[in-house]
XYZ file of C-alpha atoms in Angstrom:
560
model
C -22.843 -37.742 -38.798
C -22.273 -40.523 -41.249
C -19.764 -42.037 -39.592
C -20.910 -41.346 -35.905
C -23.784 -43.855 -36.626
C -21.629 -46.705 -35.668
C -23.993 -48.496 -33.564
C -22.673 -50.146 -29.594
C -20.994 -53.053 -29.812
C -21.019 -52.936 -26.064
C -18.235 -55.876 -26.045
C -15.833 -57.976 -24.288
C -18.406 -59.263 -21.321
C -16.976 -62.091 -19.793
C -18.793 -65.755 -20.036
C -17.986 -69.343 -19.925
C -16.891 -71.188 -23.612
C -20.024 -72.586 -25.214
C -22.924 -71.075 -22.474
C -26.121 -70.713 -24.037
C -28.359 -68.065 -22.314
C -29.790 -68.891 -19.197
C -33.377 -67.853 -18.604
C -33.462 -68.986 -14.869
C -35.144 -66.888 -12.062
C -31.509 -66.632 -10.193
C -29.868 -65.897 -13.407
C -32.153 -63.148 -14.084
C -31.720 -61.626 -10.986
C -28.050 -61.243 -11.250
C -28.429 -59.950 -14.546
C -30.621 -57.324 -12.657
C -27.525 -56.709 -10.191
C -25.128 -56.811 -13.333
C -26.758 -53.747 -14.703
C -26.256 -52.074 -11.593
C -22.322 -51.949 -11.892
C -20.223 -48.629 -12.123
C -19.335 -49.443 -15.803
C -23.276 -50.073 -16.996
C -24.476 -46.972 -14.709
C -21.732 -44.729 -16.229
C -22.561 -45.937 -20.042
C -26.297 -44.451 -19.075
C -25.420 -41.290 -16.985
C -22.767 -40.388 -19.211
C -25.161 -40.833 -22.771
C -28.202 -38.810 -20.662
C -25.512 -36.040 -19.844
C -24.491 -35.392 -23.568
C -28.091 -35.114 -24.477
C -29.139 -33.523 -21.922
C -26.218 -30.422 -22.389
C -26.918 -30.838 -25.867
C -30.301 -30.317 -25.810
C -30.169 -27.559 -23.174
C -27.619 -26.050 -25.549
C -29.425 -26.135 -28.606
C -32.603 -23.511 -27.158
C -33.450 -21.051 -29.172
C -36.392 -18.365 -29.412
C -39.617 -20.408 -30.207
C -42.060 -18.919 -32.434
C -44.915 -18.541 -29.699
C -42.330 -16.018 -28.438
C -41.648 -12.401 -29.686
C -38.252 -11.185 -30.116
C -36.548 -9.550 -26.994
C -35.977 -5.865 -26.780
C -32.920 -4.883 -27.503
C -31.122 -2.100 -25.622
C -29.363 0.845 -27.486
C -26.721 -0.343 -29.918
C -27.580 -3.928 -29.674
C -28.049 -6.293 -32.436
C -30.365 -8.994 -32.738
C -28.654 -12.219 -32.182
C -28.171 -14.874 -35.160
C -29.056 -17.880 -32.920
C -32.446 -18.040 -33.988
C -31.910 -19.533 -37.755
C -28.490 -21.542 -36.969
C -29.923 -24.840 -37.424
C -30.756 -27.289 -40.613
C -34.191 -29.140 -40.233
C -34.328 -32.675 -41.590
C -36.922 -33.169 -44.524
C -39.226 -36.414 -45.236
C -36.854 -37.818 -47.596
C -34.106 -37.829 -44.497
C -35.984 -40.725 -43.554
C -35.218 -42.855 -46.502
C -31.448 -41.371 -47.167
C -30.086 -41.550 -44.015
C -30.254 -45.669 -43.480
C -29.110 -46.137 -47.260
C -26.191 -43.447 -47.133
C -25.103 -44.953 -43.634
C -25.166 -47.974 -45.040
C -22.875 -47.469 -48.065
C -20.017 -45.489 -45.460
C -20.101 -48.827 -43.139
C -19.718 -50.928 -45.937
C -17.055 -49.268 -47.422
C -15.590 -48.764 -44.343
C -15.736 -52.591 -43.614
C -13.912 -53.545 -47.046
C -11.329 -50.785 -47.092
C -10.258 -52.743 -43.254
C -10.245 -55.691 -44.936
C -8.196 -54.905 -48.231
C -5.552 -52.710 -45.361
C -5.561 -55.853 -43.385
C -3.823 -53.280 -40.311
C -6.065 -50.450 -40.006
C -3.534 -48.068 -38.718
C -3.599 -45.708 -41.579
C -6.894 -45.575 -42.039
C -7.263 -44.525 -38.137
C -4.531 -41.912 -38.658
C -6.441 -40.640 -41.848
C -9.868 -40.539 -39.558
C -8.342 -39.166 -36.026
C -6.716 -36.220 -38.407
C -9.866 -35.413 -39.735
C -11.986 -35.769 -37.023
C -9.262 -33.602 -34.786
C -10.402 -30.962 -37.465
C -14.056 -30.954 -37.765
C -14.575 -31.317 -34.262
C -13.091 -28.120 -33.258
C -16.025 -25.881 -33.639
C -17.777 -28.959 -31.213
C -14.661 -28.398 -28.894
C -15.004 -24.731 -28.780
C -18.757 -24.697 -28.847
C -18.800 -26.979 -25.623
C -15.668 -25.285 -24.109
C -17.379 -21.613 -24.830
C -20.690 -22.278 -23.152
C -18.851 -24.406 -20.142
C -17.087 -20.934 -19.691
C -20.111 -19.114 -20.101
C -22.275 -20.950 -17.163
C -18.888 -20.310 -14.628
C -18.887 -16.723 -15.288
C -22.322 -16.344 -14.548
C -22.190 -18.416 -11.294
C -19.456 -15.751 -10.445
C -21.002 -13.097 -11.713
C -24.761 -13.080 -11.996
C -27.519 -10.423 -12.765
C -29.063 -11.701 -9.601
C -29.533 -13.372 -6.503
C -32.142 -14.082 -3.638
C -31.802 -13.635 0.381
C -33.073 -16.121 3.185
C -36.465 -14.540 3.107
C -36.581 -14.632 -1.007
C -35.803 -10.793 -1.686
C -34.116 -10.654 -5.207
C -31.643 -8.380 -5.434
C -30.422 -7.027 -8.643
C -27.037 -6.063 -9.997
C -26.745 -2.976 -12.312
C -23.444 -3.350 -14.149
C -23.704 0.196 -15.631
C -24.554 1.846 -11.871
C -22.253 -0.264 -10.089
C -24.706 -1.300 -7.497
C -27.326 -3.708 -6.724
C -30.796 -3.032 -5.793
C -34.203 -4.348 -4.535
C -37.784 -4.236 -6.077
C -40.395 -3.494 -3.515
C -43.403 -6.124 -4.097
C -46.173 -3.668 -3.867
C -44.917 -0.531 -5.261
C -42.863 -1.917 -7.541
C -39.728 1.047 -6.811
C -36.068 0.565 -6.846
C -34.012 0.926 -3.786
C -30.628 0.769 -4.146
C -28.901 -1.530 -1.456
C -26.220 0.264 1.002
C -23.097 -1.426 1.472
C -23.270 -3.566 -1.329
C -20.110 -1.651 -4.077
C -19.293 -5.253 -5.320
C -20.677 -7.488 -8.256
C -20.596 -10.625 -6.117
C -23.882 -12.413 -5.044
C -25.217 -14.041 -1.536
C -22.382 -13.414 1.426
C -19.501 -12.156 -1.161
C -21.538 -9.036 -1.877
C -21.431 -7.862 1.771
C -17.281 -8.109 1.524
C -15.908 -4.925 2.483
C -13.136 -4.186 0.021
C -11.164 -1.124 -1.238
C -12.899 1.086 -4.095
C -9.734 0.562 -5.915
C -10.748 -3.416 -5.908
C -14.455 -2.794 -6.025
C -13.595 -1.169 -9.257
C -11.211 -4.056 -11.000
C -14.125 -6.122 -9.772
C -16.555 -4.427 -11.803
C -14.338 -4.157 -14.729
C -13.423 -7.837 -15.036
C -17.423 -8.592 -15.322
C -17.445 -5.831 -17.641
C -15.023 -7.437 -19.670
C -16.208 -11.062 -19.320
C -19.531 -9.970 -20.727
C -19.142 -6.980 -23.400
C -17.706 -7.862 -26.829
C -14.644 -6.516 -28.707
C -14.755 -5.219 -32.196
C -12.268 -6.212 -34.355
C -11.759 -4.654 -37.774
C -9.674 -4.785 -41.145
C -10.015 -1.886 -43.551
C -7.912 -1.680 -46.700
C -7.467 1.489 -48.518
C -10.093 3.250 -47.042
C -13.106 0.184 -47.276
C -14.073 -2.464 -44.601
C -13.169 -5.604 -45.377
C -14.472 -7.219 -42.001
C -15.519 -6.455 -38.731
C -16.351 -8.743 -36.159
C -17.262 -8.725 -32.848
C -15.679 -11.273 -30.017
C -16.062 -11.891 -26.249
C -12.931 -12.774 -24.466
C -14.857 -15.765 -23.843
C -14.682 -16.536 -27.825
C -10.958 -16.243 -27.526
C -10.852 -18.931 -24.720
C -12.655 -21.433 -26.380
C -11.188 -21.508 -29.947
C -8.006 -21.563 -27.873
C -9.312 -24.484 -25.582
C -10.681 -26.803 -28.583
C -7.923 -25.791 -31.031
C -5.672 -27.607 -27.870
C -8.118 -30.685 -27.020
C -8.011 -31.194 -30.865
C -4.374 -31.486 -31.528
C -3.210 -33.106 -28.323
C -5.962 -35.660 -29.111
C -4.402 -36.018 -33.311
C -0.873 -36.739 -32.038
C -1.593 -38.676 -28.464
C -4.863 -40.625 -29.146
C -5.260 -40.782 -25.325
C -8.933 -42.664 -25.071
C -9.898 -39.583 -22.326
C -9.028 -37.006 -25.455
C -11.226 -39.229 -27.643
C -13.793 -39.153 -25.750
C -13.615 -35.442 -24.934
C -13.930 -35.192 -28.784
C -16.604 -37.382 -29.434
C -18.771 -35.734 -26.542
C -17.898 -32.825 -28.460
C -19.123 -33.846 -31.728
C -22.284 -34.954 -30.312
C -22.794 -31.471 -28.636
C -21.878 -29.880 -32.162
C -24.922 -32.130 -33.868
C -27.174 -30.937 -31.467
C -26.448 -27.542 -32.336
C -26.953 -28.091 -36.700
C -29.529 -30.321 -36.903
C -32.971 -30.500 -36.080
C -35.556 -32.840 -37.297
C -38.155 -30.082 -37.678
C -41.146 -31.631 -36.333
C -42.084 -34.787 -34.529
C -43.287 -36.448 -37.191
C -40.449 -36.095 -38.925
C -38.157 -37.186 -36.253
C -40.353 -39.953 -35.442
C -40.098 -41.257 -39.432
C -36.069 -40.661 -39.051
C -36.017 -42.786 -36.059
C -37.560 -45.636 -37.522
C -35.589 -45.754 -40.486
C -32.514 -46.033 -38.534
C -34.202 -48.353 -36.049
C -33.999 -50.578 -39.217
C -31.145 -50.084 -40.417
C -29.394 -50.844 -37.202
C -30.875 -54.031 -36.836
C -30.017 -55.376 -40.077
C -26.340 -53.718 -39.386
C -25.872 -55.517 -36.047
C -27.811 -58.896 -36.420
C -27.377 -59.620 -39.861
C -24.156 -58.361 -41.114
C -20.327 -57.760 -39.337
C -20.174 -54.533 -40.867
C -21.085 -52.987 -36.937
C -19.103 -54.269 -35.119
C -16.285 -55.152 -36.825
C -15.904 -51.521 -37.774
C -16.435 -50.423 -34.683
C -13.858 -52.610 -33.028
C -11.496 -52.054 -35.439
C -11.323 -47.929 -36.182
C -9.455 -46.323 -33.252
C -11.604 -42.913 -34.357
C -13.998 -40.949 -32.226
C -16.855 -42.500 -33.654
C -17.787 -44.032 -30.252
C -17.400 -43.723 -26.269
C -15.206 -46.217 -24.890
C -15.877 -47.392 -21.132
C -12.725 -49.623 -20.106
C -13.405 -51.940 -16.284
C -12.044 -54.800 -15.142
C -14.678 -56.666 -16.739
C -14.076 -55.379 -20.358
C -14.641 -53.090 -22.788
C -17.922 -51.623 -23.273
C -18.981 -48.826 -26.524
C -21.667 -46.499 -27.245
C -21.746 -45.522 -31.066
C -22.495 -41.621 -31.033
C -25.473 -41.898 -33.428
C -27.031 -44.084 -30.085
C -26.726 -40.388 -28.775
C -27.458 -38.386 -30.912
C -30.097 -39.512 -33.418
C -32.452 -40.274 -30.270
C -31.264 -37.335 -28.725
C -31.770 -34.949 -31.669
C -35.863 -35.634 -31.308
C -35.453 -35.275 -27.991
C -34.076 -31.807 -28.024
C -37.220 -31.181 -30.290
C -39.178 -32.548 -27.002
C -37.270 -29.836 -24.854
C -37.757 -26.881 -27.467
C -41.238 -27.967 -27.488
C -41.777 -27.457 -24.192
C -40.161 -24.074 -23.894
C -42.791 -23.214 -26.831
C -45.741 -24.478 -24.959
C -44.317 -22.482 -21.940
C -45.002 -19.238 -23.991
C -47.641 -20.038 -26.147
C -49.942 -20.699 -22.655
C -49.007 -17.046 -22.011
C -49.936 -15.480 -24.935
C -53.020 -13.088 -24.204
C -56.023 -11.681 -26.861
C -55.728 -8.010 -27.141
C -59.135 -6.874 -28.441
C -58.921 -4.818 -31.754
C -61.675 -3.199 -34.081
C -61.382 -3.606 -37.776
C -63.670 -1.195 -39.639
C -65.064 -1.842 -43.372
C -66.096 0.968 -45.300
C -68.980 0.149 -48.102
C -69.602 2.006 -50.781
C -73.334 2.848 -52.328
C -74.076 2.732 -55.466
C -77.220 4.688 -55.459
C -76.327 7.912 -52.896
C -72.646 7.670 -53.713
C -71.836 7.499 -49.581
C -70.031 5.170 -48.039
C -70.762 3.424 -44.871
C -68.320 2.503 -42.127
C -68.898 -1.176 -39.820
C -67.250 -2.483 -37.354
C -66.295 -5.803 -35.952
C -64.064 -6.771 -33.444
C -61.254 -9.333 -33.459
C -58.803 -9.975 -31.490
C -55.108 -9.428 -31.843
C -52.523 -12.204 -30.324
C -50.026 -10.563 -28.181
C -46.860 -12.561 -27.524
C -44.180 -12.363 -24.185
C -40.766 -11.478 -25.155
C -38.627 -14.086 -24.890
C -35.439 -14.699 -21.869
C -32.354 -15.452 -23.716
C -30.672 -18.551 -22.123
C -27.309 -16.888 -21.739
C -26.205 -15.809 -18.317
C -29.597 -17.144 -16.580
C -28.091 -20.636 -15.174
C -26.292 -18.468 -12.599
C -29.403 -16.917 -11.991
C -31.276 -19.670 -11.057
C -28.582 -21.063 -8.990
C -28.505 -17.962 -6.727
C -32.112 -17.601 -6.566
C -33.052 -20.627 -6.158
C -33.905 -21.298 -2.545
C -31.748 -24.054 0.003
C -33.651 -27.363 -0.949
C -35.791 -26.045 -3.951
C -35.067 -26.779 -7.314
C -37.329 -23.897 -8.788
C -36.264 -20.216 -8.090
C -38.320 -17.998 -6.195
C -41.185 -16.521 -8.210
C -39.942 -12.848 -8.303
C -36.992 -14.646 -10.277
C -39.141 -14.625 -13.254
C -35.889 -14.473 -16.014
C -34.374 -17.645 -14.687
C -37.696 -19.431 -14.314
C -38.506 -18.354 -18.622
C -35.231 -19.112 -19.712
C -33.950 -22.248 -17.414
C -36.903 -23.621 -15.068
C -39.793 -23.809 -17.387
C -42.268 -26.942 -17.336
C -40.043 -29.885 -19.407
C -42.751 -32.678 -19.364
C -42.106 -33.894 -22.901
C -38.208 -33.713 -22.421
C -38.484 -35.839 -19.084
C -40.665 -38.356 -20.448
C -37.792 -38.370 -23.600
C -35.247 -38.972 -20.994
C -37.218 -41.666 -19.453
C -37.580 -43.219 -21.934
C -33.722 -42.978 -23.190
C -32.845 -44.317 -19.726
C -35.388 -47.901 -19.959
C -34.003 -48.169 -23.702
C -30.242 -48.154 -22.220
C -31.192 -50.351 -19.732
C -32.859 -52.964 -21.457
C -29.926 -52.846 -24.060
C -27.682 -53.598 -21.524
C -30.080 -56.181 -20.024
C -30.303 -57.979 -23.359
C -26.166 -57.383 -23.657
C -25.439 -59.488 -20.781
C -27.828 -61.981 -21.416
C -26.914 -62.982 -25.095
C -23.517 -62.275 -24.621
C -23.460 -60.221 -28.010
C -23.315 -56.842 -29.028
C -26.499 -55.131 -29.459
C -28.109 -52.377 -31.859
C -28.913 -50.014 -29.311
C -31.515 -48.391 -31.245
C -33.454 -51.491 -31.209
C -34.578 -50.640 -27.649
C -34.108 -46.548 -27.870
C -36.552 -45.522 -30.684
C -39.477 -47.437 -28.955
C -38.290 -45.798 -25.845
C -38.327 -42.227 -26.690
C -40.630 -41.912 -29.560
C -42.956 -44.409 -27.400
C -42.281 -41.855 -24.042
C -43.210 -38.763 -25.903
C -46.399 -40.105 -28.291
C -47.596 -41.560 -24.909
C -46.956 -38.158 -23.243
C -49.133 -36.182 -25.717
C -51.862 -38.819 -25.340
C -51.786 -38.567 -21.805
C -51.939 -34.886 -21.836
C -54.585 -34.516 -24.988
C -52.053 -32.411 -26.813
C -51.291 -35.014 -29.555
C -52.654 -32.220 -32.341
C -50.223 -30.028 -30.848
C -47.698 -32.106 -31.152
C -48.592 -32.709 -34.953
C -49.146 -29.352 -35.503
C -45.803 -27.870 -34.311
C -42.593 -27.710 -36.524
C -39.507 -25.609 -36.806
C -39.753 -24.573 -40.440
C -40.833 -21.247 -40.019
C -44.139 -21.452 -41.171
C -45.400 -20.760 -37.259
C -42.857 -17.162 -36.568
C -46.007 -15.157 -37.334
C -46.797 -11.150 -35.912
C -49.800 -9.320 -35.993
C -52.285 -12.395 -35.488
C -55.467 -11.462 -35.541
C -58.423 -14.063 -34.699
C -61.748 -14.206 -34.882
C -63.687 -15.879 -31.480
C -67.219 -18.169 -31.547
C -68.760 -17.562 -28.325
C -67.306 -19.894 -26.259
C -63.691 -18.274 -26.963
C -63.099 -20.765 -29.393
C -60.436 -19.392 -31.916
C -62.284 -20.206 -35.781
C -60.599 -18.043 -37.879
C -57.225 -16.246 -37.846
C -54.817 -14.107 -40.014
C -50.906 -13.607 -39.604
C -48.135 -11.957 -41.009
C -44.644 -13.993 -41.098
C -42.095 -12.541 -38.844
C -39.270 -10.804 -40.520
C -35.918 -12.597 -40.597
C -34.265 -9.846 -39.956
C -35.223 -5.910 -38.194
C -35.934 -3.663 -40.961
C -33.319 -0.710 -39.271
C -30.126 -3.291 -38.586
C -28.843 -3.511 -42.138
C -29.199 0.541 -42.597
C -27.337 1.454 -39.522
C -25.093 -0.999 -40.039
C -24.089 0.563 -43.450
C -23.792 3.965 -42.195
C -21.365 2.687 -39.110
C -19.353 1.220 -41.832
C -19.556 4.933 -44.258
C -18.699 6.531 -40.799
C -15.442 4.802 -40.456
C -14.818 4.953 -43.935
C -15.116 8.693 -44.065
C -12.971 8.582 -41.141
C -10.265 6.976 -42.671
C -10.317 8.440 -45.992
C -9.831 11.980 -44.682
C -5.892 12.556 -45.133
C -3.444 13.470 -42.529
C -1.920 16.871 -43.391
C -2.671 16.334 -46.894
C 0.593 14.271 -47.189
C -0.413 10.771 -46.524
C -3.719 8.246 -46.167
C -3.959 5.130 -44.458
C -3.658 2.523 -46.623
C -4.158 -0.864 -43.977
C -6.098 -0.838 -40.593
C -6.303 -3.636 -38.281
C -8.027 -2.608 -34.532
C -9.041 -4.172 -31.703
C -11.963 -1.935 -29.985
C -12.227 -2.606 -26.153
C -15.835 -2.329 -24.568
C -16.410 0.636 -22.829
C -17.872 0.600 -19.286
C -20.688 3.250 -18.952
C -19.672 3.913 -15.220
């Protein structure tokens, strides 16, 4: 992070010795047509594409939500607490420490006169740490093609959803009034839309079935030693994949340096920094923003530490666009710190999605008082009401959904497709204002780029673009106390709310109870899976031997 703060020196744009800007209305309008060129238009598209993946990526269950149910022998997943929320005092550290890596950075070029160690120092580290980005990006890439091949749904011409049962081996429609299952004739494969009506063998209806099996069950992997666990994990074939993918990217990039495979690494990295960091609430993020809006200024304008570093380090601290008409780069923290409070904007939107669905369950509470003086007690009662949450649609597997049932023309599935539409299609009017914003704060760095002929601190024009796009959003909207009032710290994954109503519904009082981290019954059966196979292995063989090392790979088991 400290080092992908290296601001754009957006370079190398050709002008005549000695021209001073021109602020003529014919000058101004080529600059207008300038910005429209394939290099400028693919510096924007490809920074709103990182952030937008990124932020897409980095979804999670939001506290208006309540945990999904989980089928038999399913574990609750560890997504929901993966991140690390930026504090106050981020705001004030993260300028000053970036500040002391560029400057070192700067002198240590200087003293090495040829920077070609240093670069070979960097592009071997970097090759390492961005491997988890590599397989992280690779993984859900591989993830969003399997469920485009094999989805849990899809929609007809006439916007009948038709469901596939992976443990039946069929699929099957919901009738609209009734609400009964009818299972579809015909239909023996797990394809959607015109592959499901292919008539094929049962033989290769069968490997069909077992390859989506496979693609979407995990393997258990475990290493006992004399009788006691040592580890157990359990992996996707998908997991192998994309270790094996990134592990690749990473060390063709280390001993090529090919300015694709740094890029592909950097876009990476980005996507990895989505996934960590968070800057908790908006306030927060907004504070962060401006501290680096600061510091980039001073770095750019006032100092060569920017761009002579960035110039000079051959790392993938940046994303190079080569043209005919130079060299342009965009410092990854232009992406990512801006993008980081924008993935907040997304997150809160999928929060305000399910909070707005949240219904009052009326409850009675009943006080018993005790007297005194006939040594009875009486018994009163009051009602409340009791906050009842929706569960919430894991991400994973839906943007195949809402490909195949969203209609020809439409970009919002059919309304039967209510998964796709909770998980995928939910309103995002913070995150497109964000985006918005990102794009007029690109533009008008470019704008100012070829008109000053000098390389520019992007965030001078991206901080009052998206914090100005999303404050202006809540205005607009009259949520700016919600937008105060949410944060990512924990303190809002409450259960059991119970409020108390004036009488015009207005909530004036309310008591919760923080949501356990973790389900009460995981950690218990989880021990006695791990006594079962200990007992297992402990029994001896013929009384003459014991097992003294096991390593096994369990293979899901279809229920069919």
């Amino acid at each position: 992070m400290s080092s992908g703060n290296t601001s754009p020196g957006m370079s190398d744009v050709p002008s005549a010795p000695g021209q001073e800007p021109i602020h003529t209305v014919p000058t101004l309008i080529s600059v207008f047509f300038r910005l429209f060129e394939s290099q400028f238009l693919l510096v924007i598209f490809s920074a709103l594409a990182i952030i937008w993946l990124g932020a897409h990526g980095s979804l999670r269950r939001p506290p208006s939500a309540a945990p999904p149910k989980l089928k038999k022998g399913e574990k609750r997943s560890e997504k929901e607490n993966f991140m690390e929320g930026l504090t106050l005092s981020d705001a004030i550290w993260f300028p000053l420490a970036l500040g002391a890596v560029l400057i070192g950075l700067y002198y240590l070029i200087l003293w090495l006169q040829d920077p070609a160690v240093l670069n070979q120092l960097l592009r071997a580290y970097m090759s390492l740490m961005a491997v988890t980005g590599l397989a992280a990006l690779a993984g859900d890439a591989l993830d969003i093609m399997s469920s485009l091949v094999f989805p849990s749904m899809w929609a007809d011409r006439n916007g009948q959803v038709h469901y596939i049962d992976p443990d039946r081996r069929c699929q099957y429609v919901i009738n609209r009034l009734t609400g009964e299952e009818t299972v579809v004739e015909g239909k023996q494969t797990p394809f959607p839309g015109i592959l499901s009506n292919l008539a094929i063998s049962r033989d290769w209806s069968r490997f069909w079935w077992d390859v989506r099996h496979l693609l979407n069950e995990t393997w258990t992997v475990r290493l006992a030693v004399r009788g006691k666990t040592l580890t157990k994990v359990e992996v996707r074939l998908n997991d192998l994949v994309r270790f094996t993918i990134g592990v690749s990217i990473a060390v063709a990039y280390h001993w090529t340096g090919w300015p694709a495979l740094s890029n592909a690494v950097s876009v990476a990295m980005c996507y990895a920094s989505f996934m960590l960091l968070t800057p908790t609430s908006f306030s927060i993020g907004s504070l962060v923003l401006g501290g680096l809006f600061i510091y980039d200024i001073v770095m750019v304008f006032y100092t060569p530490y920017m761009i002579t570093v960035a110039k000079k380090l051959d790392a993938p601290i940046k994303l190079v666009f080569n043209s005919t008409s130079g060299v342009s780069m965009l410092g990854l923290g232009d992406i990512v710190v801006p993008g980081l409070l924008m993935g907040l904007a997304l997150r809160f939107d999928l929060f305000q999605y399910y909070h707005k669905q949240t219904k009052l369950e009326p409850i009675t509470l009943t006080t018993e008082i005790a007297s005194p003086e006939s040594e009875t007690t009486e018994t009163t009662g009051k009602t409340h009401y009791r906050r009842v949450k929706v569960p919430y649609v894991d991400t994973s597997g839906q943007w195949g959904n809402r490909f195949w049932t969203t209609p020809l023309g439409r970009l919002v599935p059919t309304n039967e497709a209510t998964s796709p539409i909770a998980a995928t299609a939910f309103p995002k009017p913070y995150f497109y204002a964000s985006l918005a914003g990102y794009a007029a704060g690109m533009f008008a760095t470019l704008a100012a780029l070829v008109v000053f002929n000098h390389g520019q601190p992007a965030l001078l024009y991206l901080v009052p673009g998206v914090t100005g796009s999303l404050w202006l959003t809540g205005l607009i909207r009259g949520e700016v106390k919600d937008m105060l009032g949410y944060t990512e710290d924990g303190s809002l994954d409450t259960e059991d709310v119970v409020v108390e109503l004036d009488a015009d519904g207005r909530v004036i009082k309310e008591t919760a109870k923080k949501a356990p981290e973790k389900p009460e019954k995981e950690k218990p059966n989880d021990q006695a899976e791990d006594a079962e196979g200990t007992r297992e292995e402990e029994k001896p063989q013929g009384n003459k031997s014991r097992e003294l090392f096991v390593f096994s790979i369990t293979a899901p088991r279809s229920v069919a």
